[in-house]
mmCIF file with all atom_site columns, N, CA and C in Angstrom:
data_model
loop_
_atom_site.group_PDB
_atom_site.id
_atom_site.type_symbol
_atom_site.label_atom_id
_atom_site.label_alt_id
_atom_site.label_comp_id
_atom_site.label_asym_id
_atom_site.label_entity_id
_atom_site.label_seq_id
_atom_site.pdbx_PDB_ins_code
_atom_site.Cartn_x
_atom_site.Cartn_y
_atom_site.Cartn_z
_atom_site.occupancy
_atom_site.B_iso_or_equiv
_atom_site.pdbx_formal_charge
_atom_site.auth_seq_id
_atom_site.auth_comp_id
_atom_site.auth_asym_id
_atom_site.auth_atom_id
_atom_site.pdbx_PDB_model_num
ATOM 1   N N  . MET A 1 1  ? -5.660  -0.833 19.382 1.00 0.00 ? 298 MET A N  1
ATOM 2   C CA . MET A 1 1  ? -6.004  -0.005 17.949 1.00 0.00 ? 298 MET A CA 1
ATOM 3   C C  . MET A 1 1  ? -4.785  0.732  17.486 1.00 0.00 ? 298 MET A C  1
ATOM 4   N N  . ALA A 1 2  ? -4.582  0.806  16.375 1.00 0.00 ? 299 ALA A N  1
ATOM 5   C CA . ALA A 1 2  ? -3.538  1.256  15.418 1.00 0.00 ? 299 ALA A CA 1
ATOM 6   C C  . ALA A 1 2  ? -3.839  2.702  15.334 1.00 0.00 ? 299 ALA A C  1
ATOM 7   N N  . LYS A 1 3  ? -2.728  3.593  15.498 1.00 0.00 ? 300 LYS A N  1
ATOM 8   C CA . LYS A 1 3  ? -2.810  4.819  15.164 1.00 0.00 ? 300 LYS A CA 1
ATOM 9   C C  . LYS A 1 3  ? -2.146  4.909  13.722 1.00 0.00 ? 300 LYS A C  1
ATOM 10  N N  . VAL A 1 4  ? -2.815  5.633  12.596 1.00 0.00 ? 301 VAL A N  1
ATOM 11  C CA . VAL A 1 4  ? -2.596  5.482  11.410 1.00 0.00 ? 301 VAL A CA 1
ATOM 12  C C  . VAL A 1 4  ? -2.077  6.999  10.981 1.00 0.00 ? 301 VAL A C  1
ATOM 13  N N  . THR A 1 5  ? -1.098  7.363  10.335 1.00 0.00 ? 302 THR A N  1
ATOM 14  C CA . THR A 1 5  ? -0.752  8.525  9.897  1.00 0.00 ? 302 THR A CA 1
ATOM 15  C C  . THR A 1 5  ? -0.142  8.563  8.385  1.00 0.00 ? 302 THR A C  1
ATOM 16  N N  . VAL A 1 6  ? -0.286  9.615  7.378  1.00 0.00 ? 303 VAL A N  1
ATOM 17  C CA . VAL A 1 6  ? 0.319   9.619  6.160  1.00 0.00 ? 303 VAL A CA 1
ATOM 18  C C  . VAL A 1 6  ? 1.081   10.765 6.088  1.00 0.00 ? 303 VAL A C  1
ATOM 19  N N  . ASN A 1 7  ? 2.102   10.473 5.540  1.00 0.00 ? 304 ASN A N  1
ATOM 20  C CA . ASN A 1 7  ? 3.310   11.692 5.447  1.00 0.00 ? 304 ASN A CA 1
ATOM 21  C C  . ASN A 1 7  ? 2.834   12.140 4.148  1.00 0.00 ? 304 ASN A C  1
ATOM 22  N N  . GLU A 1 8  ? 2.432   13.499 4.129  1.00 0.00 ? 305 GLU A N  1
ATOM 23  C CA . GLU A 1 8  ? 1.828   13.846 2.858  1.00 0.00 ? 305 GLU A CA 1
ATOM 24  C C  . GLU A 1 8  ? 2.902   14.552 2.033  1.00 0.00 ? 305 GLU A C  1
ATOM 25  N N  . SER A 1 9  ? 4.104   14.790 2.614  1.00 0.00 ? 306 SER A N  1
ATOM 26  C CA . SER A 1 9  ? 5.346   15.359 1.721  1.00 0.00 ? 306 SER A CA 1
ATOM 27  C C  . SER A 1 9  ? 5.817   13.992 0.904  1.00 0.00 ? 306 SER A C  1
ATOM 28  N N  . THR A 1 10 ? 5.549   12.763 1.508  1.00 0.00 ? 307 THR A N  1
ATOM 29  C CA . THR A 1 10 ? 6.077   11.567 0.740  1.00 0.00 ? 307 THR A CA 1
ATOM 30  C C  . THR A 1 10 ? 5.063   11.101 -0.213 1.00 0.00 ? 307 THR A C  1
ATOM 31  N N  . CYS A 1 11 ? 3.707   11.119 0.081  1.00 0.00 ? 308 CYS A N  1
ATOM 32  C CA . CYS A 1 11 ? 2.676   10.387 -0.612 1.00 0.00 ? 308 CYS A CA 1
ATOM 33  C C  . CYS A 1 11 ? 2.842   11.233 -2.140 1.00 0.00 ? 308 CYS A C  1
ATOM 34  N N  . VAL A 1 12 ? 2.581   10.174 -3.337 1.00 0.00 ? 309 VAL A N  1
ATOM 35  C CA . VAL A 1 12 ? 2.544   10.445 -4.645 1.00 0.00 ? 309 VAL A CA 1
ATOM 36  C C  . VAL A 1 12 ? 0.925   10.502 -5.067 1.00 0.00 ? 309 VAL A C  1
ATOM 37  N N  . GLY A 1 13 ? 0.248   10.073 -4.399 1.00 0.00 ? 310 GLY A N  1
ATOM 38  C CA . GLY A 1 13 ? -1.491  10.289 -4.515 1.00 0.00 ? 310 GLY A CA 1
ATOM 39  C C  . GLY A 1 13 ? -1.724  9.158  -5.394 1.00 0.00 ? 310 GLY A C  1
ATOM 40  N N  . CYS A 1 14 ? -1.120  7.963  -5.177 1.00 0.00 ? 311 CYS A N  1
ATOM 41  C CA . CYS A 1 14 ? -1.678  6.801  -6.210 1.00 0.00 ? 311 CYS A CA 1
ATOM 42  C C  . CYS A 1 14 ? -2.998  6.316  -5.900 1.00 0.00 ? 311 CYS A C  1
ATOM 43  N N  . GLY A 1 15 ? -3.682  6.701  -4.745 1.00 0.00 ? 312 GLY A N  1
ATOM 44  C CA . GLY A 1 15 ? -4.992  6.359  -4.360 1.00 0.00 ? 312 GLY A CA 1
ATOM 45  C C  . GLY A 1 15 ? -5.048  4.719  -4.019 1.00 0.00 ? 312 GLY A C  1
ATOM 46  N N  . LEU A 1 16 ? -3.712  4.186  -3.828 1.00 0.00 ? 313 LEU A N  1
ATOM 47  C CA . LEU A 1 16 ? -4.191  2.610  -3.253 1.00 0.00 ? 313 LEU A CA 1
ATOM 48  C C  . LEU A 1 16 ? -4.781  2.596  -2.096 1.00 0.00 ? 313 LEU A C  1
ATOM 49  N N  . CYS A 1 17 ? -4.412  3.441  -1.197 1.00 0.00 ? 314 CYS A N  1
ATOM 50  C CA . CYS A 1 17 ? -4.945  3.248  0.370  1.00 0.00 ? 314 CYS A CA 1
ATOM 51  C C  . CYS A 1 17 ? -6.311  3.651  0.634  1.00 0.00 ? 314 CYS A C  1
ATOM 52  N N  . VAL A 1 18 ? -6.738  4.643  -0.510 1.00 0.00 ? 315 VAL A N  1
ATOM 53  C CA . VAL A 1 18 ? -8.120  5.080  -0.344 1.00 0.00 ? 315 VAL A CA 1
ATOM 54  C C  . VAL A 1 18 ? -9.175  3.968  -0.869 1.00 0.00 ? 315 VAL A C  1
ATOM 55  N N  . SER A 1 19 ? -8.510  3.044  -1.953 1.00 0.00 ? 316 SER A N  1
ATOM 56  C CA . SER A 1 19 ? -9.404  2.097  -2.710 1.00 0.00 ? 316 SER A CA 1
ATOM 57  C C  . SER A 1 19 ? -9.228  0.856  -1.853 1.00 0.00 ? 316 SER A C  1
ATOM 58  N N  . MET A 1 20 ? -8.350  0.672  -0.901 1.00 0.00 ? 317 MET A N  1
ATOM 59  C CA . MET A 1 20 ? -8.269  -0.477 0.070  1.00 0.00 ? 317 MET A CA 1
ATOM 60  C C  . MET A 1 20 ? -9.119  -0.099 1.175  1.00 0.00 ? 317 MET A C  1
ATOM 61  N N  . CYS A 1 21 ? -9.132  0.934  1.871  1.00 0.00 ? 318 CYS A N  1
ATOM 62  C CA . CYS A 1 21 ? -9.983  1.386  3.058  1.00 0.00 ? 318 CYS A CA 1
ATOM 63  C C  . CYS A 1 21 ? -10.479 2.810  2.858  1.00 0.00 ? 318 CYS A C  1
ATOM 64  N N  . PRO A 1 22 ? -11.540 3.118  2.430  1.00 0.00 ? 319 PRO A N  1
ATOM 65  C CA . PRO A 1 22 ? -11.926 4.335  2.135  1.00 0.00 ? 319 PRO A CA 1
ATOM 66  C C  . PRO A 1 22 ? -12.589 4.896  3.449  1.00 0.00 ? 319 PRO A C  1
ATOM 67  N N  . ASP A 1 23 ? -12.803 3.997  4.393  1.00 0.00 ? 320 ASP A N  1
ATOM 68  C CA . ASP A 1 23 ? -13.153 4.466  5.947  1.00 0.00 ? 320 ASP A CA 1
ATOM 69  C C  . ASP A 1 23 ? -12.129 5.194  6.580  1.00 0.00 ? 320 ASP A C  1
ATOM 70  N N  . CYS A 1 24 ? -10.729 4.946  6.384  1.00 0.00 ? 321 CYS A N  1
ATOM 71  C CA . CYS A 1 24 ? -9.715  5.255  7.178  1.00 0.00 ? 321 CYS A CA 1
ATOM 72  C C  . CYS A 1 24 ? -9.027  6.155  6.095  1.00 0.00 ? 321 CYS A C  1
ATOM 73  N N  . PHE A 1 25 ? -8.745  6.230  4.718  1.00 0.00 ? 322 PHE A N  1
ATOM 74  C CA . PHE A 1 25 ? -8.010  7.166  4.171  1.00 0.00 ? 322 PHE A CA 1
ATOM 75  C C  . PHE A 1 25 ? -8.971  7.898  3.114  1.00 0.00 ? 322 PHE A C  1
ATOM 76  N N  . GLU A 1 26 ? -8.352  9.305  2.766  1.00 0.00 ? 323 GLU A N  1
ATOM 77  C CA . GLU A 1 26 ? -9.284  9.978  1.547  1.00 0.00 ? 323 GLU A CA 1
ATOM 78  C C  . GLU A 1 26 ? -7.964  10.907 0.757  1.00 0.00 ? 323 GLU A C  1
ATOM 79  N N  . MET A 1 27 ? -8.504  11.165 -0.148 1.00 0.00 ? 324 MET A N  1
ATOM 80  C CA . MET A 1 27 ? -7.600  12.079 -0.937 1.00 0.00 ? 324 MET A CA 1
ATOM 81  C C  . MET A 1 27 ? -8.023  13.598 -0.369 1.00 0.00 ? 324 MET A C  1
ATOM 82  N N  . ALA A 1 28 ? -6.740  14.253 -0.246 1.00 0.00 ? 325 ALA A N  1
ATOM 83  C CA . ALA A 1 28 ? -6.582  15.705 0.263  1.00 0.00 ? 325 ALA A CA 1
ATOM 84  C C  . ALA A 1 28 ? -6.574  16.634 -0.986 1.00 0.00 ? 325 ALA A C  1
ATOM 85  N N  . ASP A 1 29 ? -6.701  17.873 -0.666 1.00 0.00 ? 326 ASP A N  1
ATOM 86  C CA . ASP A 1 29 ? -6.640  18.701 -1.643 1.00 0.00 ? 326 ASP A CA 1
ATOM 87  C C  . ASP A 1 29 ? -4.961  18.807 -2.202 1.00 0.00 ? 326 ASP A C  1
ATOM 88  N N  . GLY A 1 30 ? -4.598  18.928 -3.246 1.00 0.00 ? 327 GLY A N  1
ATOM 89  C CA . GLY A 1 30 ? -3.536  18.841 -3.569 1.00 0.00 ? 327 GLY A CA 1
ATOM 90  C C  . GLY A 1 30 ? -3.007  17.177 -3.998 1.00 0.00 ? 327 GLY A C  1
ATOM 91  N N  . GLY A 1 31 ? -3.959  16.351 -3.964 1.00 0.00 ? 328 GLY A N  1
ATOM 92  C CA . GLY A 1 31 ? -3.957  15.065 -4.564 1.00 0.00 ? 328 GLY A CA 1
ATOM 93  C C  . GLY A 1 31 ? -3.105  14.255 -3.720 1.00 0.00 ? 328 GLY A C  1
ATOM 94  N N  . VAL A 1 32 ? -2.940  14.413 -2.640 1.00 0.00 ? 329 VAL A N  1
ATOM 95  C CA . VAL A 1 32 ? -2.303  13.296 -1.742 1.00 0.00 ? 329 VAL A CA 1
ATOM 96  C C  . VAL A 1 32 ? -3.169  12.656 -0.637 1.00 0.00 ? 329 VAL A C  1
ATOM 97  N N  . ALA A 1 33 ? -2.932  11.574 -0.436 1.00 0.00 ? 330 ALA A N  1
ATOM 98  C CA . ALA A 1 33 ? -3.714  10.723 0.676  1.00 0.00 ? 330 ALA A CA 1
ATOM 99  C C  . ALA A 1 33 ? -3.436  11.321 2.021  1.00 0.00 ? 330 ALA A C  1
ATOM 100 N N  . LYS A 1 34 ? -4.619  11.523 2.986  1.00 0.00 ? 331 LYS A N  1
ATOM 101 C CA . LYS A 1 34 ? -4.645  11.410 4.234  1.00 0.00 ? 331 LYS A CA 1
ATOM 102 C C  . LYS A 1 34 ? -5.548  10.689 5.106  1.00 0.00 ? 331 LYS A C  1
ATOM 103 N N  . ALA A 1 35 ? -5.101  10.359 6.328  1.00 0.00 ? 332 ALA A N  1
ATOM 104 C CA . ALA A 1 35 ? -5.829  9.567  7.071  1.00 0.00 ? 332 ALA A CA 1
ATOM 105 C C  . ALA A 1 35 ? -7.139  10.208 7.715  1.00 0.00 ? 332 ALA A C  1
ATOM 106 N N  . LYS A 1 36 ? -8.181  9.940  7.559  1.00 0.00 ? 333 LYS A N  1
ATOM 107 C CA . LYS A 1 36 ? -9.424  10.475 7.952  1.00 0.00 ? 333 LYS A CA 1
ATOM 108 C C  . LYS A 1 36 ? -9.449  10.455 9.222  1.00 0.00 ? 333 LYS A C  1
ATOM 109 N N  . ASP A 1 37 ? -9.388  9.198  9.896  1.00 0.00 ? 334 ASP A N  1
ATOM 110 C CA . ASP A 1 37 ? -9.414  9.085  11.478 1.00 0.00 ? 334 ASP A CA 1
ATOM 111 C C  . ASP A 1 37 ? -8.171  8.106  11.803 1.00 0.00 ? 334 ASP A C  1
ATOM 112 N N  . SER A 1 38 ? -7.450  8.733  12.472 1.00 0.00 ? 335 SER A N  1
ATOM 113 C CA . SER A 1 38 ? -5.914  8.185  13.060 1.00 0.00 ? 335 SER A CA 1
ATOM 114 C C  . SER A 1 38 ? -6.041  6.824  13.722 1.00 0.00 ? 335 SER A C  1
ATOM 115 N N  . GLU A 1 39 ? -7.268  6.337  13.985 1.00 0.00 ? 336 GLU A N  1
ATOM 116 C CA . GLU A 1 39 ? -7.337  5.215  14.403 1.00 0.00 ? 336 GLU A CA 1
ATOM 117 C C  . GLU A 1 39 ? -8.428  4.482  13.952 1.00 0.00 ? 336 GLU A C  1
ATOM 118 N N  . CYS A 1 40 ? -8.001  3.611  12.823 1.00 0.00 ? 337 CYS A N  1
ATOM 119 C CA . CYS A 1 40 ? -8.923  2.826  11.933 1.00 0.00 ? 337 CYS A CA 1
ATOM 120 C C  . CYS A 1 40 ? -9.184  1.483  12.536 1.00 0.00 ? 337 CYS A C  1
ATOM 121 N N  . THR A 1 41 ? -10.539 1.247  12.459 1.00 0.00 ? 338 THR A N  1
ATOM 122 C CA . THR A 1 41 ? -11.059 -0.067 12.979 1.00 0.00 ? 338 THR A CA 1
ATOM 123 C C  . THR A 1 41 ? -11.647 -0.888 12.012 1.00 0.00 ? 338 THR A C  1
ATOM 124 N N  . SER A 1 42 ? -11.775 -0.406 10.509 1.00 0.00 ? 339 SER A N  1
ATOM 125 C CA . SER A 1 42 ? -12.334 -1.110 9.591  1.00 0.00 ? 339 SER A CA 1
ATOM 126 C C  . SER A 1 42 ? -11.558 -1.921 8.780  1.00 0.00 ? 339 SER A C  1
ATOM 127 N N  . CYS A 1 43 ? -9.970  -1.905 9.151  1.00 0.00 ? 340 CYS A N  1
ATOM 128 C CA . CYS A 1 43 ? -9.113  -2.546 8.007  1.00 0.00 ? 340 CYS A CA 1
ATOM 129 C C  . CYS A 1 43 ? -7.930  -2.790 8.853  1.00 0.00 ? 340 CYS A C  1
ATOM 130 N N  . ASN A 1 44 ? -7.050  -3.397 8.080  1.00 0.00 ? 341 ASN A N  1
ATOM 131 C CA . ASN A 1 44 ? -5.915  -3.696 8.764  1.00 0.00 ? 341 ASN A CA 1
ATOM 132 C C  . ASN A 1 44 ? -4.862  -2.704 8.147  1.00 0.00 ? 341 ASN A C  1
ATOM 133 N N  . PRO A 1 45 ? -4.451  -1.701 8.945  1.00 0.00 ? 342 PRO A N  1
ATOM 134 C CA . PRO A 1 45 ? -3.530  -0.595 8.275  1.00 0.00 ? 342 PRO A CA 1
ATOM 135 C C  . PRO A 1 45 ? -2.080  -1.101 8.183  1.00 0.00 ? 342 PRO A C  1
ATOM 136 N N  . GLN A 1 46 ? -1.782  -2.105 8.889  1.00 0.00 ? 343 GLN A N  1
ATOM 137 C CA . GLN A 1 46 ? -0.385  -2.758 8.352  1.00 0.00 ? 343 GLN A CA 1
ATOM 138 C C  . GLN A 1 46 ? -0.267  -2.937 6.952  1.00 0.00 ? 343 GLN A C  1
ATOM 139 N N  . ASP A 1 47 ? -1.386  -3.890 6.703  1.00 0.00 ? 344 ASP A N  1
ATOM 140 C CA . ASP A 1 47 ? -1.149  -4.417 5.231  1.00 0.00 ? 344 ASP A CA 1
ATOM 141 C C  . ASP A 1 47 ? -1.401  -3.584 4.413  1.00 0.00 ? 344 ASP A C  1
ATOM 142 N N  . ILE A 1 48 ? -2.135  -2.183 4.438  1.00 0.00 ? 345 ILE A N  1
ATOM 143 C CA . ILE A 1 48 ? -2.086  -1.033 3.504  1.00 0.00 ? 345 ILE A CA 1
ATOM 144 C C  . ILE A 1 48 ? -0.861  -0.472 3.668  1.00 0.00 ? 345 ILE A C  1
ATOM 145 N N  . ALA A 1 49 ? -0.409  -0.206 4.577  1.00 0.00 ? 346 ALA A N  1
ATOM 146 C CA . ALA A 1 49 ? 1.089   0.646  4.801  1.00 0.00 ? 346 ALA A CA 1
ATOM 147 C C  . ALA A 1 49 ? 2.101   -0.324 4.049  1.00 0.00 ? 346 ALA A C  1
ATOM 148 N N  . ALA A 1 50 ? 2.108   -1.546 4.149  1.00 0.00 ? 347 ALA A N  1
ATOM 149 C CA . ALA A 1 50 ? 3.041   -2.512 3.643  1.00 0.00 ? 347 ALA A CA 1
ATOM 150 C C  . ALA A 1 50 ? 2.940   -2.368 2.044  1.00 0.00 ? 347 ALA A C  1
ATOM 151 N N  . GLN A 1 51 ? 1.624   -2.046 1.293  1.00 0.00 ? 348 GLN A N  1
ATOM 152 C CA . GLN A 1 51 ? 1.621   -2.031 0.058  1.00 0.00 ? 348 GLN A CA 1
ATOM 153 C C  . GLN A 1 51 ? 1.805   -0.748 -0.442 1.00 0.00 ? 348 GLN A C  1
ATOM 154 N N  . CYS A 1 52 ? 2.066   0.487  0.429  1.00 0.00 ? 349 CYS A N  1
ATOM 155 C CA . CYS A 1 52 ? 2.142   1.806  0.075  1.00 0.00 ? 349 CYS A CA 1
ATOM 156 C C  . CYS A 1 52 ? 3.598   1.789  -0.982 1.00 0.00 ? 349 CYS A C  1
ATOM 157 N N  . PRO A 1 53 ? 3.506   2.334  -2.102 1.00 0.00 ? 350 PRO A N  1
ATOM 158 C CA . PRO A 1 53 ? 4.600   2.342  -2.956 1.00 0.00 ? 350 PRO A CA 1
ATOM 159 C C  . PRO A 1 53 ? 5.745   3.108  -2.420 1.00 0.00 ? 350 PRO A C  1
ATOM 160 N N  . VAL A 1 54 ? 5.320   4.286  -1.876 1.00 0.00 ? 351 VAL A N  1
ATOM 161 C CA . VAL A 1 54 ? 6.506   5.041  -1.354 1.00 0.00 ? 351 VAL A CA 1
ATOM 162 C C  . VAL A 1 54 ? 6.664   5.233  0.413  1.00 0.00 ? 351 VAL A C  1
ATOM 163 N N  . ASP A 1 55 ? 5.980   4.158  0.995  1.00 0.00 ? 352 ASP A N  1
ATOM 164 C CA . ASP A 1 55 ? 6.140   4.163  2.384  1.00 0.00 ? 352 ASP A CA 1
ATOM 165 C C  . ASP A 1 55 ? 5.838   5.229  3.171  1.00 0.00 ? 352 ASP A C  1
ATOM 166 N N  . ALA A 1 56 ? 4.455   6.011  2.627  1.00 0.00 ? 353 ALA A N  1
ATOM 167 C CA . ALA A 1 56 ? 4.123   7.131  3.196  1.00 0.00 ? 353 ALA A CA 1
ATOM 168 C C  . ALA A 1 56 ? 3.020   6.914  4.488  1.00 0.00 ? 353 ALA A C  1
ATOM 169 N N  . ILE A 1 57 ? 2.947   5.542  4.614  1.00 0.00 ? 354 ILE A N  1
ATOM 170 C CA . ILE A 1 57 ? 1.852   5.489  5.951  1.00 0.00 ? 354 ILE A CA 1
ATOM 171 C C  . ILE A 1 57 ? 2.527   4.772  6.866  1.00 0.00 ? 354 ILE A C  1
ATOM 172 N N  . SER A 1 58 ? 2.330   5.629  8.127  1.00 0.00 ? 355 SER A N  1
ATOM 173 C CA . SER A 1 58 ? 2.915   4.994  9.374  1.00 0.00 ? 355 SER A CA 1
ATOM 174 C C  . SER A 1 58 ? 1.961   4.135  10.221 1.00 0.00 ? 355 SER A C  1
ATOM 175 N N  . VAL A 1 59 ? 2.114   3.331  10.921 1.00 0.00 ? 356 VAL A N  1
ATOM 176 C CA . VAL A 1 59 ? 1.207   2.626  11.826 1.00 0.00 ? 356 VAL A CA 1
ATOM 177 C C  . VAL A 1 59 ? 1.865   2.400  13.147 1.00 0.00 ? 356 VAL A C  1
ATOM 178 N N  . GLU A 1 60 ? 1.278   3.000  14.272 1.00 0.00 ? 357 GLU A N  1
ATOM 179 C CA . GLU A 1 60 ? 1.792   2.755  15.655 1.00 0.00 ? 357 GLU A CA 1
ATOM 180 C C  . GLU A 1 60 ? 0.772   2.128  16.235 1.00 0.00 ? 357 GLU A C  1
ATOM 181 N N  . GLU A 1 61 ? 1.130   0.957  17.109 1.00 0.00 ? 358 GLU A N  1
ATOM 182 C CA . GLU A 1 61 ? 0.312   0.235  17.963 1.00 0.00 ? 358 GLU A CA 1
ATOM 183 C C  . GLU A 1 61 ? 0.010   0.832  19.192 1.00 0.00 ? 358 GLU A C  1
#
């Protein structure tokens, strides 16, 4: 299972990750994304991290 984190200081709040996997990501106060559950099983977090325009998502196996 992959551990997912979002660097909130890098995130620009585009919402792409939230739209791709709302089970794993949500928008936090301040308009940036955060990981709801650090171990997401309902999506492929590597695919989402690869599409993040500012590389704010980290995935550790």
